[in-house]
mmCIF file of C-alpha atoms in Angstrom:
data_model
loop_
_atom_site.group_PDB
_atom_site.id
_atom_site.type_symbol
_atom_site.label_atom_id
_atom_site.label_comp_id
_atom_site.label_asym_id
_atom_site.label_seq_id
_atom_site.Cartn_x
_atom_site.Cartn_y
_atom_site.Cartn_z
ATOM 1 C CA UNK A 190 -44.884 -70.588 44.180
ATOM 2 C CA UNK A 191 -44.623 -73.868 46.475
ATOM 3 C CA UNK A 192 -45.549 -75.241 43.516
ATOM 4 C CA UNK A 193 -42.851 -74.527 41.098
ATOM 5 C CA UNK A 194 -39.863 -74.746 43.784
ATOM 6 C CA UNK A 195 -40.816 -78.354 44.057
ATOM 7 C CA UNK A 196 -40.854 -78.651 39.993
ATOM 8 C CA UNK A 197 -37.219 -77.020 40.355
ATOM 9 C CA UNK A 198 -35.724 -79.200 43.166
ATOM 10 C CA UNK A 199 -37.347 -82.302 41.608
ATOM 11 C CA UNK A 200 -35.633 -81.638 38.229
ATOM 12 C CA UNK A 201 -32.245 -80.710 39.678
ATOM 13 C CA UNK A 202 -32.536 -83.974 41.790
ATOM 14 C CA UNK A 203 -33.511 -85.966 39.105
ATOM 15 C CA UNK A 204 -31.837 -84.999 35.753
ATOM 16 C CA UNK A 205 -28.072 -85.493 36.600
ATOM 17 C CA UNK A 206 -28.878 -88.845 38.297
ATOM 18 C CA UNK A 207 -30.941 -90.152 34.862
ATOM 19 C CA UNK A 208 -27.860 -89.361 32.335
ATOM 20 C CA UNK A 209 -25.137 -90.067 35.140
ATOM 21 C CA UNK A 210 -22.497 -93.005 33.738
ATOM 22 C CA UNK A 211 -25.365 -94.128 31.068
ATOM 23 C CA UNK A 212 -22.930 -95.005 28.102
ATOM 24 C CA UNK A 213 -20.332 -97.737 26.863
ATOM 25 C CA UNK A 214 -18.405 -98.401 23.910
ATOM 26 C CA UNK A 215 -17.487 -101.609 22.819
ATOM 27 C CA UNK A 216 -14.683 -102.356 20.598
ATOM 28 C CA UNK A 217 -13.305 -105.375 18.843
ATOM 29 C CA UNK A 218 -10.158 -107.424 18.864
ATOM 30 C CA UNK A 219 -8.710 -107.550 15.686
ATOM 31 C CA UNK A 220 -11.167 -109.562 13.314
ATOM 32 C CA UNK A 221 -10.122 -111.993 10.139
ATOM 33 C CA UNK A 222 -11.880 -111.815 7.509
ATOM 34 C CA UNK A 223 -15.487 -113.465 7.894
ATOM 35 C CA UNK A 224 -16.602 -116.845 6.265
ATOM 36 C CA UNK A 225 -20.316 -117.400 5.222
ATOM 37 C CA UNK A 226 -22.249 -120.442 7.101
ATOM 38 C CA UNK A 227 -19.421 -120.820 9.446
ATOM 39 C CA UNK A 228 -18.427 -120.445 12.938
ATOM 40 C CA UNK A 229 -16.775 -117.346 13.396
ATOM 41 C CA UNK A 230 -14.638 -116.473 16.878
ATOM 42 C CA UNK A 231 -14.888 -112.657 18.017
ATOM 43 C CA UNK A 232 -13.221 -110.884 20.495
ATOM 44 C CA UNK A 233 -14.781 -107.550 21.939
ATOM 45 C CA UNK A 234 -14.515 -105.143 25.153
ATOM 46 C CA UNK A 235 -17.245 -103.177 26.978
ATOM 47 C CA UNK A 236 -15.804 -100.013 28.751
ATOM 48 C CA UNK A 237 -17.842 -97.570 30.614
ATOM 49 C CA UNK A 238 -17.427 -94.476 29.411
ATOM 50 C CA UNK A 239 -15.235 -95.933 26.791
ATOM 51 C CA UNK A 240 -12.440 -96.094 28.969
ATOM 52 C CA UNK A 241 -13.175 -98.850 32.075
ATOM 53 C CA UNK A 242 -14.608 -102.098 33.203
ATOM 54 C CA UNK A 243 -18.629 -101.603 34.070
ATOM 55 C CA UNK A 244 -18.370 -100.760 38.086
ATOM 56 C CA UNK A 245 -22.169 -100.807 38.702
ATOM 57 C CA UNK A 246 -21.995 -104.314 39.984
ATOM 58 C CA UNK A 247 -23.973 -106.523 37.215
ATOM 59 C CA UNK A 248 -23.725 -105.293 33.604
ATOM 60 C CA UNK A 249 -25.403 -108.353 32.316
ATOM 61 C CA UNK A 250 -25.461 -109.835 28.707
ATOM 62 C CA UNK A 251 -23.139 -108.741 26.202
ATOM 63 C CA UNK A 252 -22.964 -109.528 22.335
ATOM 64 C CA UNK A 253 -23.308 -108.693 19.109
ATOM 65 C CA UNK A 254 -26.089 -108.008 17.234
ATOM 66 C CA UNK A 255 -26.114 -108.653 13.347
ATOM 67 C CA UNK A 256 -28.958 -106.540 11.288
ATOM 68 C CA UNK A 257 -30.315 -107.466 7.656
ATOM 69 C CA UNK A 258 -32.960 -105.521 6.907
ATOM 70 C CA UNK A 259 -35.852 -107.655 8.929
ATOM 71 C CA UNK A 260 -33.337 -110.070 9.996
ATOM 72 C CA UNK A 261 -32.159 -109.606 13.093
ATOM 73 C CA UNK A 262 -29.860 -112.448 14.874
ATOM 74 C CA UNK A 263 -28.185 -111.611 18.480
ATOM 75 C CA UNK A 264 -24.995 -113.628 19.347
ATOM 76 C CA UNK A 265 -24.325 -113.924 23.493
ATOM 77 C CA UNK A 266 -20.713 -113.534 24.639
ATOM 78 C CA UNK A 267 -18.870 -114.855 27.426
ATOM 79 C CA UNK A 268 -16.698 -113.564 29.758
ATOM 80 C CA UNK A 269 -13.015 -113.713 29.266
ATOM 81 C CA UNK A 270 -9.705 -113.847 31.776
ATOM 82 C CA UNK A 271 -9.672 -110.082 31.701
ATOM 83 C CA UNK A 272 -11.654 -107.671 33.006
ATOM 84 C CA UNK A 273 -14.814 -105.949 30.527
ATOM 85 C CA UNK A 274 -13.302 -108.556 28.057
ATOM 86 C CA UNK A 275 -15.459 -111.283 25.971
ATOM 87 C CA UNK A 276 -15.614 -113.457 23.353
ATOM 88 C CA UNK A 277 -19.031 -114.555 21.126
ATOM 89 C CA UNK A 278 -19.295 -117.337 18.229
ATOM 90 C CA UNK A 279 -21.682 -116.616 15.217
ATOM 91 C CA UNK A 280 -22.524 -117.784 12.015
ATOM 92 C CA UNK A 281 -23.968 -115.693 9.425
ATOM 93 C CA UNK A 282 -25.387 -116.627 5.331
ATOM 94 C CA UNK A 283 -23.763 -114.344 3.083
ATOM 95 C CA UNK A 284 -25.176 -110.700 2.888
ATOM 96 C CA UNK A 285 -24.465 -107.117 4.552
ATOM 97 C CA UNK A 286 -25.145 -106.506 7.739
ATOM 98 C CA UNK A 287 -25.134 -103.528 10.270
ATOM 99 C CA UNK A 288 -23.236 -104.689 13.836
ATOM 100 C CA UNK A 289 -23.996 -103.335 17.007
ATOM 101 C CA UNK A 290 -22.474 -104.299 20.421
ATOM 102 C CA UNK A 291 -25.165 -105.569 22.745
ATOM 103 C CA UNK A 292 -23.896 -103.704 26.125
ATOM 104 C CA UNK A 293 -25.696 -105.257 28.911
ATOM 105 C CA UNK A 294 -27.557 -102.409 31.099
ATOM 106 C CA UNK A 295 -26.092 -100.143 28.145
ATOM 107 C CA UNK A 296 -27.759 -99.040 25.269
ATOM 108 C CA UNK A 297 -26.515 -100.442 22.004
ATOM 109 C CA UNK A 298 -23.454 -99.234 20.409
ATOM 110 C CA UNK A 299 -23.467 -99.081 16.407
ATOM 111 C CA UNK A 300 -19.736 -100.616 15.688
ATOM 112 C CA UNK A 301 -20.087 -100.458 11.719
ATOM 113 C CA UNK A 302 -20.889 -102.723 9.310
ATOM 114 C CA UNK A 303 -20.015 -106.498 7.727
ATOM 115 C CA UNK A 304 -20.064 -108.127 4.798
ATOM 116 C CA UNK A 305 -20.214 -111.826 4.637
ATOM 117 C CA UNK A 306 -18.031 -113.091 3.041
ATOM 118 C CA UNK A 307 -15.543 -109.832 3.422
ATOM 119 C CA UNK A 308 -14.550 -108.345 6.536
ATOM 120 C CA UNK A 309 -15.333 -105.430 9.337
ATOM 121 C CA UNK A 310 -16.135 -101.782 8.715
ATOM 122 C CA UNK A 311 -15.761 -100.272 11.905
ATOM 123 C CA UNK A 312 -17.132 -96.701 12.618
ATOM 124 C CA UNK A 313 -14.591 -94.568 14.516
ATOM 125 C CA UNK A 314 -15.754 -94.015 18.156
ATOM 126 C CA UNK A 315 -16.735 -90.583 19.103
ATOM 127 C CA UNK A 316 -14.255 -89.136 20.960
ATOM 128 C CA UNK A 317 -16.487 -87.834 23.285
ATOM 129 C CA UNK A 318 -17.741 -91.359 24.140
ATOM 130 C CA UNK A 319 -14.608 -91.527 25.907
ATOM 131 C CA UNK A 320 -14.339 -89.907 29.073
ATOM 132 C CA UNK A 321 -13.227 -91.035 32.375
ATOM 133 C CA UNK A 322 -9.528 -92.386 33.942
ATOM 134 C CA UNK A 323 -7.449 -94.724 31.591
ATOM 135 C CA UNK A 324 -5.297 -95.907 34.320
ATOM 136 C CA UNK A 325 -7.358 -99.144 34.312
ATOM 137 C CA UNK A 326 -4.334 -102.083 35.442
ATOM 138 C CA UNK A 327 -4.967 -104.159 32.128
ATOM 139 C CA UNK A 328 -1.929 -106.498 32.594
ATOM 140 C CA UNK A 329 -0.523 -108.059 29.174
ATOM 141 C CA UNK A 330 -4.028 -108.050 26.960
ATOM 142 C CA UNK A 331 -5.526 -104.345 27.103
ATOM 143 C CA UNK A 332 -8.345 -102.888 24.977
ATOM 144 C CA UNK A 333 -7.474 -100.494 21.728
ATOM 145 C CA UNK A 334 -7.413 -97.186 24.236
ATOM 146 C CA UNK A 335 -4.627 -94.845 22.225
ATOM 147 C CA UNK A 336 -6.647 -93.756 19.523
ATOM 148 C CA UNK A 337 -10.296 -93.962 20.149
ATOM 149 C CA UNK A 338 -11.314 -92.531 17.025
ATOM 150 C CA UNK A 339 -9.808 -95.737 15.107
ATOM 151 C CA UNK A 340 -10.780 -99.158 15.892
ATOM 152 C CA UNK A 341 -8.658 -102.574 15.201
ATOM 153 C CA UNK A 342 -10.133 -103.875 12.404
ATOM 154 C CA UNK A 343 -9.392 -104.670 8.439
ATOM 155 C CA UNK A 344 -11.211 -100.662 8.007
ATOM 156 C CA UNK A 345 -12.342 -98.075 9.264
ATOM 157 C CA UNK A 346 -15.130 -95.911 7.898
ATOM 158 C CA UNK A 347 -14.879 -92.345 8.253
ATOM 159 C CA UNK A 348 -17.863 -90.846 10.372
ATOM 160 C CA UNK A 349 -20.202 -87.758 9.109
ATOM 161 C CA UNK A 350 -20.209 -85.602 12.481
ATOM 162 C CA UNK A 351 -23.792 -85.811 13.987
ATOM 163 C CA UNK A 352 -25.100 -82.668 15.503
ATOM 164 C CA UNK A 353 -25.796 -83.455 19.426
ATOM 165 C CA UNK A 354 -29.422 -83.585 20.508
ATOM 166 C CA UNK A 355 -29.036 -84.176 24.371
ATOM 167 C CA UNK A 356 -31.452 -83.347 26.652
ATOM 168 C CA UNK A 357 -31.620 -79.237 27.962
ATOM 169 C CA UNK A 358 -29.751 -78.425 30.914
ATOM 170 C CA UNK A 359 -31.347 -78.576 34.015
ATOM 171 C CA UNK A 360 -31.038 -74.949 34.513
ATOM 172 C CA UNK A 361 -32.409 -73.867 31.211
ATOM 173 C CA UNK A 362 -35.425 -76.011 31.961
ATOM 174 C CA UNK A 363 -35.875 -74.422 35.278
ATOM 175 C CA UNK A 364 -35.676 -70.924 33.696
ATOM 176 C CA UNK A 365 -38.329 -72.011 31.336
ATOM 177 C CA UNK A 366 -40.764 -73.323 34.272
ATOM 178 C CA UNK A 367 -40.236 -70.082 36.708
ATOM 179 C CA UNK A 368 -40.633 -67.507 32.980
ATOM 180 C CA UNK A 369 -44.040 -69.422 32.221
ATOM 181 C CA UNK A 370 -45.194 -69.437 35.510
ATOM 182 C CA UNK A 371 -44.134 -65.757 36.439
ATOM 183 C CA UNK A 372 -46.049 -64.987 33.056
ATOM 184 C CA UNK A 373 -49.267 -67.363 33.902
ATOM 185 C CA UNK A 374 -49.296 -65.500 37.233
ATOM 186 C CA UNK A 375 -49.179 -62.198 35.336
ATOM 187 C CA UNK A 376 -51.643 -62.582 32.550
ATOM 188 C CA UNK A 377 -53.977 -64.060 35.896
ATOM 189 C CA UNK A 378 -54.332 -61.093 37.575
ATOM 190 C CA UNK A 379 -55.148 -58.662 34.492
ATOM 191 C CA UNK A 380 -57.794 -61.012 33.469
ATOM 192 C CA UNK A 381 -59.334 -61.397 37.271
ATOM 193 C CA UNK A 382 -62.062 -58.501 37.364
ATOM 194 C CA UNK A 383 -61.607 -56.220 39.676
ATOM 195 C CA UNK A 384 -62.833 -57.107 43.482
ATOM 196 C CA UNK A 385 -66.318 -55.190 44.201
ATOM 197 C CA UNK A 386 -66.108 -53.887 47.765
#
């Protein structure tokens, strides 16, 4: 019994902490339409939690990444005036490509998609990507915060809702340690033959 209330505490310790402020969205600045074998200016924000400048101290390299079926080409941005705010220079031969935001210590986030020549199509942001205060003090050049669900761009592609696969609650996983160890205890001592005195 030691045993499993050390299984317990160790997952109620350590689940909220693994999930806990693990997400960003990036979104773009409005975006011309995109030239083939030239150099192309983008501007692009990385909120935490959709909503806020990174506050973990270092988020680290930021981006976008351009995918074509094996092809693969990551673009490094730099840092702008404003906060969570940064610009990156690419060129790209013609084709279609699927565009991610390269987040730093985040994990990807899937903007859309881009056809070069041709323009942006931008996946709307899951509203539930964006939690968190929006009283950020952006001054006079602020990220696309209003309407999450649309991004600035030439279009926007609608989304097919996903169903959510996150990871069981702590307490569910818990209740499914102390059921199979009550019933390993259980099934133990009808199996044990009887002590002979």
């Amino acid at each position: 019994m030691r045993i499993l209330a050390l299984i317990c505490a160790l997952l109620l310790i350590s689940a909220p902490s693994a999930h806990a402020g693990g997400w960003a969205v990036t979104y773009l600045d409005p975006v011309p339409s995109i030239e083939t074998s030239v150099t192309n200016t983008v501007g692009y924000w990385v909120l935490q939690h959709g909503t806020h400048p990174f506050s973990g101290g270092d988020l680290g390299k930021t981006g976008l990444r351009f995918r074509s079926g094996p092809d693969e080409r990551v673009f490094t941005g730099v840092p702008l005036e404003q906060a969570a705010h940064y610009a990156v220079t690419f060129s790209l031969p013609a084709g279609s490509y699927e565009v991610f935001g390269v987040q730093g210590v985040f994990p990807d986030h899937p903007l859309g998609t881009l056809t070069v020549p041709g323009t942006f199509l931008i996946k709307p942001v899951d509203p539930q990507m964006v939690q968190g205060p929006t009283d950020w003090k952006w001054g006079d050049l602020a990220p696309p915060l209003k309407k999450p669900e649309v991004a600035p761009a030439a279009a926007v592609v609608p989304s097919e809702p996903e169903p959510e696969r996150g990871p069981a609650p702590v307490w569910v996983v818990g209740l499914v340690v102390v059921a199979a160890t009550g019933l390993f205890v259980v099934v133990r001592k009808r199996l044990r033959p009887p002590a002979r005195g």
